[in-house]
Tab-separated table of C-alpha atoms and ligand atoms in Angstrom:
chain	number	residue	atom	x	y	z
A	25	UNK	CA	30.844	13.487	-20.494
A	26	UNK	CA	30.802	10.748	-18.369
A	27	UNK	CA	26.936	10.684	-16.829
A	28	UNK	CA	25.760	10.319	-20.884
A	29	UNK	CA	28.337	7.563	-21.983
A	30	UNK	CA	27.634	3.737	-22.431
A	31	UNK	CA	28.888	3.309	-18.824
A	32	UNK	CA	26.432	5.435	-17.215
A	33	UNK	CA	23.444	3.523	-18.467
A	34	UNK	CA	23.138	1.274	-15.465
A	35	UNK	CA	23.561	4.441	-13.319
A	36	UNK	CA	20.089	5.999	-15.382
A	37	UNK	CA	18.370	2.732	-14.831
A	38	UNK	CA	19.342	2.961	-11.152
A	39	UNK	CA	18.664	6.476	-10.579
A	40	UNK	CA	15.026	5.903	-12.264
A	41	UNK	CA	14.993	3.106	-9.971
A	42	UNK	CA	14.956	4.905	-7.094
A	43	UNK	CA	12.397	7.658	-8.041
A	44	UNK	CA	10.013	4.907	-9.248
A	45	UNK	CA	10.838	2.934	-5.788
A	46	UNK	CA	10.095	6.122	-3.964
A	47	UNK	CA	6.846	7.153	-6.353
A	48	UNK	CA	5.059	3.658	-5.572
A	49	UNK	CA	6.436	3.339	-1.745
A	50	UNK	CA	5.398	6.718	-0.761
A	51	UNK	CA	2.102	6.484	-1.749
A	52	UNK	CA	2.064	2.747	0.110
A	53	UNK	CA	3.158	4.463	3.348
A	54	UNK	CA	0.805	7.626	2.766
A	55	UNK	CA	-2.247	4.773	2.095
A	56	UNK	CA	-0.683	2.860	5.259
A	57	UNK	CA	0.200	5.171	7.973
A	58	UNK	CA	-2.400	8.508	7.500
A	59	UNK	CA	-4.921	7.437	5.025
A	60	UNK	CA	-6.482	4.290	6.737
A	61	UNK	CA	-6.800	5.465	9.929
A	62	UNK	CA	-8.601	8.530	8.100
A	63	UNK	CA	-10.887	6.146	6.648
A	64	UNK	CA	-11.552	4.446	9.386
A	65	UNK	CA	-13.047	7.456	11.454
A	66	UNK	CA	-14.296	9.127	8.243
A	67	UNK	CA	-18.188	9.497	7.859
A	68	UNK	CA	-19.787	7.740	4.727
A	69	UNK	CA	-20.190	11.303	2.373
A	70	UNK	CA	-16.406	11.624	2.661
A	71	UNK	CA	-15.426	8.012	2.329
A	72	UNK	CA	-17.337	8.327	-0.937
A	73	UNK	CA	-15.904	11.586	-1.917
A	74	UNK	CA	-12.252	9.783	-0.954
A	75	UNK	CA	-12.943	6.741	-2.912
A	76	UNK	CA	-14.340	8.862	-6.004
A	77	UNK	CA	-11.848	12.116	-6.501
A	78	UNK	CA	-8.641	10.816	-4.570
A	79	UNK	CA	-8.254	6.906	-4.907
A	80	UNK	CA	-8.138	6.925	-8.599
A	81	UNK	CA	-5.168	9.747	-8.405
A	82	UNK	CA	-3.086	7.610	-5.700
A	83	UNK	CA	-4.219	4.247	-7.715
A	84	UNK	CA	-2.489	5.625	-11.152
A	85	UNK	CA	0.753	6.559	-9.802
A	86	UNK	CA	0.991	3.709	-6.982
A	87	UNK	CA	0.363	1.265	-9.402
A	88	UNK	CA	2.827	2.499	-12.699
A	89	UNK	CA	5.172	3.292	-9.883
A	90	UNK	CA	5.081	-0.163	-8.957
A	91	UNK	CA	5.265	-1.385	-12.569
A	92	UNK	CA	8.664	0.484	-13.393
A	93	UNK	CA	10.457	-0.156	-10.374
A	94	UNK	CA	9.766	-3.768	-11.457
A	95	UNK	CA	10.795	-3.319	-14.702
A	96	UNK	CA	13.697	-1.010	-14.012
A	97	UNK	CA	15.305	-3.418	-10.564
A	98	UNK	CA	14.767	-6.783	-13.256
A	99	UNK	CA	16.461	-4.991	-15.786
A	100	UNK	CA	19.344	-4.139	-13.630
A	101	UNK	CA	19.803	-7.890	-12.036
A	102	UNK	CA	19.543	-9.274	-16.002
A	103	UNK	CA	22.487	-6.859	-17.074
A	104	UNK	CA	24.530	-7.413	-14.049
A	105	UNK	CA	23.809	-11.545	-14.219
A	106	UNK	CA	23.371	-11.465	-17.818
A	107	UNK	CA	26.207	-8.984	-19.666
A	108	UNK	CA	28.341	-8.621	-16.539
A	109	UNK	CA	27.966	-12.519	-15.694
A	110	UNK	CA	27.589	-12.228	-12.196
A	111	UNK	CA	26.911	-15.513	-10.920
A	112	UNK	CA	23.341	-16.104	-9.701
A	113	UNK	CA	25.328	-17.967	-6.528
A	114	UNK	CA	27.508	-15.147	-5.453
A	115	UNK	CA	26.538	-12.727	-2.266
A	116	UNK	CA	25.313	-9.599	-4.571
A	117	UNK	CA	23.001	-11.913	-6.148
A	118	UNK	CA	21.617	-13.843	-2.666
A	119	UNK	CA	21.223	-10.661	-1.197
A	120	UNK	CA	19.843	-8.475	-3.980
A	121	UNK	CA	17.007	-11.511	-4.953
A	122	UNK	CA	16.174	-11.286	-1.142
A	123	UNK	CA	15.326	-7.952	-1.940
A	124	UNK	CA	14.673	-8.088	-5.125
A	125	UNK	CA	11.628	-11.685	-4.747
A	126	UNK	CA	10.464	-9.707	-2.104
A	127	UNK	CA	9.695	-6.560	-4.074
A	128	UNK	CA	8.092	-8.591	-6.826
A	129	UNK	CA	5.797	-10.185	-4.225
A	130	UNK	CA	4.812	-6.545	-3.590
A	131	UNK	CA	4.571	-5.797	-7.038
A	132	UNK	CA	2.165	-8.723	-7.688
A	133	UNK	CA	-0.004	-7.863	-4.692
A	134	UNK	CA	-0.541	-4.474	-6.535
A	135	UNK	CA	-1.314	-4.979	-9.547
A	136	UNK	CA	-3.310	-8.319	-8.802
A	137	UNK	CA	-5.104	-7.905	-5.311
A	138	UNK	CA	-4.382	-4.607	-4.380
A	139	UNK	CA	-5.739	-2.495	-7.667
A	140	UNK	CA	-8.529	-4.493	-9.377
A	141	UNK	CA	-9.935	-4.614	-5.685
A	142	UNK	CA	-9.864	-1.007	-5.941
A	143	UNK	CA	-11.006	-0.791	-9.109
A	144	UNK	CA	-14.281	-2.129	-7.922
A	145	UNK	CA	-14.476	-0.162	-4.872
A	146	UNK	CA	-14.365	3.110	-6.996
A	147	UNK	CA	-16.796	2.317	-9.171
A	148	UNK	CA	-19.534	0.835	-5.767
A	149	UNK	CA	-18.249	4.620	-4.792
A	150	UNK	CA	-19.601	6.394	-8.255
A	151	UNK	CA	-22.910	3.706	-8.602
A	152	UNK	CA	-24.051	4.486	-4.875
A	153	UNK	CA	-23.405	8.313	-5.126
A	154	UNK	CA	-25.534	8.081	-8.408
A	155	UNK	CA	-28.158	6.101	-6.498
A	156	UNK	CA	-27.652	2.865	-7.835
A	157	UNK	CA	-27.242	-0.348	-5.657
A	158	UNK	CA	-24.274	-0.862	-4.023
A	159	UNK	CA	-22.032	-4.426	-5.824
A	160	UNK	CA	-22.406	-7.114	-3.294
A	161	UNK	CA	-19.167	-8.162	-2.030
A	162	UNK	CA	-17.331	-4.872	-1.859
A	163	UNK	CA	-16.726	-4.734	1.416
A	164	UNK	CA	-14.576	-8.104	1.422
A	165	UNK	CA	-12.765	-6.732	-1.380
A	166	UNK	CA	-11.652	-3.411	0.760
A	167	UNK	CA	-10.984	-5.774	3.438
A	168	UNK	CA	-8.533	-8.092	0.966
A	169	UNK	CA	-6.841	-5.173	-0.312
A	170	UNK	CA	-6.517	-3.711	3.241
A	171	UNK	CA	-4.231	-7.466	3.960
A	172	UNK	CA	-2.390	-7.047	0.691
A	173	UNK	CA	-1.524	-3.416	1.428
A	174	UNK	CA	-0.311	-4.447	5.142
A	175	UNK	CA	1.533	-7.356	3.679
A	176	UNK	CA	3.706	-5.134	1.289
A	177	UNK	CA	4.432	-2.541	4.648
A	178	UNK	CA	5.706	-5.549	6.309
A	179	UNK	CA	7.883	-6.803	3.400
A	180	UNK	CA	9.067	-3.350	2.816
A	181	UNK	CA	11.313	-3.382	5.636
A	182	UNK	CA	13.151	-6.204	4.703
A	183	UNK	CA	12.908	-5.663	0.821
A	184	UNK	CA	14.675	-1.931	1.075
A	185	UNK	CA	17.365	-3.429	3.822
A	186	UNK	CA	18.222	-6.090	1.141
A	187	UNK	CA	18.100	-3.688	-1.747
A	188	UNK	CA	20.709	-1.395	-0.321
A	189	UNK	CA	22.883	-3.846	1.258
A	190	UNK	CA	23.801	-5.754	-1.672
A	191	UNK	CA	26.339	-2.946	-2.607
A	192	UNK	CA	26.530	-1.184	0.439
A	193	UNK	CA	27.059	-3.846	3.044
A	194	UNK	CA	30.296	-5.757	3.741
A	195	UNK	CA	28.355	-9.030	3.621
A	196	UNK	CA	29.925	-11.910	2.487
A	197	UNK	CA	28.640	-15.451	1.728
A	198	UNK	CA	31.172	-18.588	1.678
A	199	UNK	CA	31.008	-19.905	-1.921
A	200	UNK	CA	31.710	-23.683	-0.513
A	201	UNK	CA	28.309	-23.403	1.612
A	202	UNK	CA	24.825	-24.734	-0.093
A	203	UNK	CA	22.423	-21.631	-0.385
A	204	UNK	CA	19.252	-24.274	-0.371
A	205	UNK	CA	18.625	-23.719	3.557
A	206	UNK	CA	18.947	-20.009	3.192
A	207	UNK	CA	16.765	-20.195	0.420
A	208	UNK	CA	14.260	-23.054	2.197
A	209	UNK	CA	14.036	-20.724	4.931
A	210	UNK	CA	13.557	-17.610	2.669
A	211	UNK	CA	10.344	-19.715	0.591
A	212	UNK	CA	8.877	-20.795	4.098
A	213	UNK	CA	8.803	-17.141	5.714
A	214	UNK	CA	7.921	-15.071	2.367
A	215	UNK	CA	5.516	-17.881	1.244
A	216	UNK	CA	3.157	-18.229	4.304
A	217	UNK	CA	3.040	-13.962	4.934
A	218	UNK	CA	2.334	-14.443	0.967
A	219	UNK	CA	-0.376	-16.894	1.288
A	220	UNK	CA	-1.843	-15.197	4.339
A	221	UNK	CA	-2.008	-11.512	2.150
A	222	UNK	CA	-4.072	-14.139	-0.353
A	223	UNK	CA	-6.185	-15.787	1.810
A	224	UNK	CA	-5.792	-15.211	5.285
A	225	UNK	CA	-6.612	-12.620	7.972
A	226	UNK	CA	-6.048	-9.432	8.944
A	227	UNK	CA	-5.026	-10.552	12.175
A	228	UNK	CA	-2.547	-8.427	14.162
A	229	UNK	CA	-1.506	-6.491	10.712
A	230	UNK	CA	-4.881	-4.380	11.931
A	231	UNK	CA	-2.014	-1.964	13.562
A	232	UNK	CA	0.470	-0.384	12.083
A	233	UNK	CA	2.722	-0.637	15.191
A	234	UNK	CA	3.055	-4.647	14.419
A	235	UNK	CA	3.170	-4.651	11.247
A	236	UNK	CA	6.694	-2.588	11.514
A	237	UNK	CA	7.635	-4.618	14.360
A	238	UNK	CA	6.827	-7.970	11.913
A	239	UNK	CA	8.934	-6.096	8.914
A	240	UNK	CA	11.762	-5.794	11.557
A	241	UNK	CA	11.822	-8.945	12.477
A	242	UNK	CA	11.566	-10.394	9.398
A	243	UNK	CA	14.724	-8.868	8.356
A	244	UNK	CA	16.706	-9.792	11.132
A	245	UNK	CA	15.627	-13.056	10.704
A	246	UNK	CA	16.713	-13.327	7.291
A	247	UNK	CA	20.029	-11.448	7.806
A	248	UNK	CA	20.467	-14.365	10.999
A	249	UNK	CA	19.667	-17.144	8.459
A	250	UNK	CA	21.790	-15.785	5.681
A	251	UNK	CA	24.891	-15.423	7.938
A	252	UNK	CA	24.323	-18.530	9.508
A	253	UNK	CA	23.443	-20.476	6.718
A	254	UNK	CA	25.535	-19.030	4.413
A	255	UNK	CA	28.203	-17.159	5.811
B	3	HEM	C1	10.163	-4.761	-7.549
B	3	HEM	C2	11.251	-5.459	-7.450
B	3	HEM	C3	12.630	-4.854	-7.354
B	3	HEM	C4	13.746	-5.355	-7.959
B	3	HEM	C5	13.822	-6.607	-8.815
B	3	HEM	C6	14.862	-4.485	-7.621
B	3	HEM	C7	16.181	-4.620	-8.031
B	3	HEM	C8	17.212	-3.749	-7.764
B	3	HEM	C9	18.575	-3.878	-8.237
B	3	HEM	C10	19.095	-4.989	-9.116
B	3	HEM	C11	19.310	-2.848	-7.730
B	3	HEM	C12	20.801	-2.576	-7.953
B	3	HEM	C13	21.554	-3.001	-6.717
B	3	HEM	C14	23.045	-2.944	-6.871
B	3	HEM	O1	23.545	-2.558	-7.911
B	3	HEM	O2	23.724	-3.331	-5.917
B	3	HEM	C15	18.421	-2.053	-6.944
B	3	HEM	C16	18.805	-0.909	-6.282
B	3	HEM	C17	17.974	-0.140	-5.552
B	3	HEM	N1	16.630	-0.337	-5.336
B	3	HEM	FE1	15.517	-1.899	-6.062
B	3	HEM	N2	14.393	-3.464	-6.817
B	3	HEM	C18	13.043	-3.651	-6.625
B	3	HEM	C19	12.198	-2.828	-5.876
B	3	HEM	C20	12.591	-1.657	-5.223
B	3	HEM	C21	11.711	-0.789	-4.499
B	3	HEM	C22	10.205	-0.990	-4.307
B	3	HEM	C23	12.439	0.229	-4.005
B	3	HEM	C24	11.888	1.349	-3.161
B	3	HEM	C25	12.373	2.533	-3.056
B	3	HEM	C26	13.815	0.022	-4.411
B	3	HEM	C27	14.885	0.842	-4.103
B	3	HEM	C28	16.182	0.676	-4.539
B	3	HEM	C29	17.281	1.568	-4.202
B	3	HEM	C30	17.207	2.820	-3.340
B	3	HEM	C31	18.413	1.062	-4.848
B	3	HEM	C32	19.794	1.645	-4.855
B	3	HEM	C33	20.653	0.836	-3.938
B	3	HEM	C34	22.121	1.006	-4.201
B	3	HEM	O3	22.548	1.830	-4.992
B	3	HEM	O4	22.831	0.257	-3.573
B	3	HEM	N3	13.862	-1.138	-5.164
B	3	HEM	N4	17.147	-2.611	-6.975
């Protein structure tokens, strides 16, 4: 049968893929557009009750989530590059790295902002219900992870557009034109939303309205810059 032969490997890693993809970016978009603005009008016993009971659920499967789509989407771009030979210049490759850098920017932000900010936040939440002092700082960790969780919303837009067009849309690259600009241009835009989800401010990512407007315009942007750059 074909779906358990050799050949249908790379369709299992896929299809795990996708329900790993979904796992970790439904539970950004559940933390991003219903469960902040909760928090934000929430009063302090059931921001305590939130952080305590429910953040270490949504942490667990956010975070592996995160961690096997990662695994899973580098596995797939190693056998197609690696045991297909793909070259790493051709347009699937350009456009599924777009995607693909992009997603492990995201990933990164998880498991090294996002969580172990978390982590702490939890256990202020368990100390202070106890009746133990609060750990100092917490509140600019929330407001850290807040950025990093905004940041990945934004790239999301473009990341999933790139993801799905490398097979899906008719794009393609000339092989006589230099990718360095595209990929300049790529480094400049990804690195300084990057560096701004490590140490900059919230800014106008506060609403979720721009932040989707930002992840739109990122991608048109870099879908403008690859066909003009590259095309
Ligand atoms: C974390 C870094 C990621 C990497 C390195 C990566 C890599 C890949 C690769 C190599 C493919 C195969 C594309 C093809 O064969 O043309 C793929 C497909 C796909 N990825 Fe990702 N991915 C990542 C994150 C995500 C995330 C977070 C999602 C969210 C849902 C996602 C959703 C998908 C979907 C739906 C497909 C199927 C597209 C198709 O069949 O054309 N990926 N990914």
């Amino acid at each position: 049968m074909t779906l358990f032969s050799g050949a249908a490997a790379e369709f299992w890693l896929r299809w795990f893929h996708t329900f790993f993809g979904i796992l970790w970016i439904g539970h950004l978009y559940y933390f991003n557009f219903s469960q902040m603005a909760f928090m934000g009008e929430a009063d302090a016993a059931t921001k305590s009750v939130v952080f305590q009971k429910l953040t270490p659920r949504t942490m667990f499967w956010f975070r592996y989530g995160a961690l096997v789509t990662f695994l899973t989407g580098w596995g797939m771009i190693g056998h197609k590059m690696g045991a297909l030979g793909i070259p790493v210049t051709s347009s699937w490759s350009t456009i599924i790295l777009t995607g693909g850098l992009l997603g492990t920017l995201m990933f990164l932000n998880v498991w090294l902002i996002i969580w172990p900010n978390n982590r702490v936040i939890i256990e202020n939440a368990e100390r202070t219900a106890r009746g133990e002092p609060a750990i100092p700082g917490v509140a600019d960790l929330a407001a850290r992870a807040a950025i990093a969780s905004r940041t990945n919303t934004l790239f999301s837009l473009p990341m999933l557009f790139f993801m799905t067009a490398a097979s899906h849309l008719p794009l393609t690259l000339s092989p006589e034109k230099s990718l360095i600009p595209y990929w300049c241009v790529f480094g400049i835009l990804a690195g300084a939303l990057e560096l701004n989800a490590v140490k900059g401010k919230m800014g106008p990512l506060q609403k979720l309205k721009h932040v989707i407007h930002f992840g739109v315009v990122l991608t048109l942007v870099l879908y403008m810059a690859m066909h003009l750059l590259a095309g």
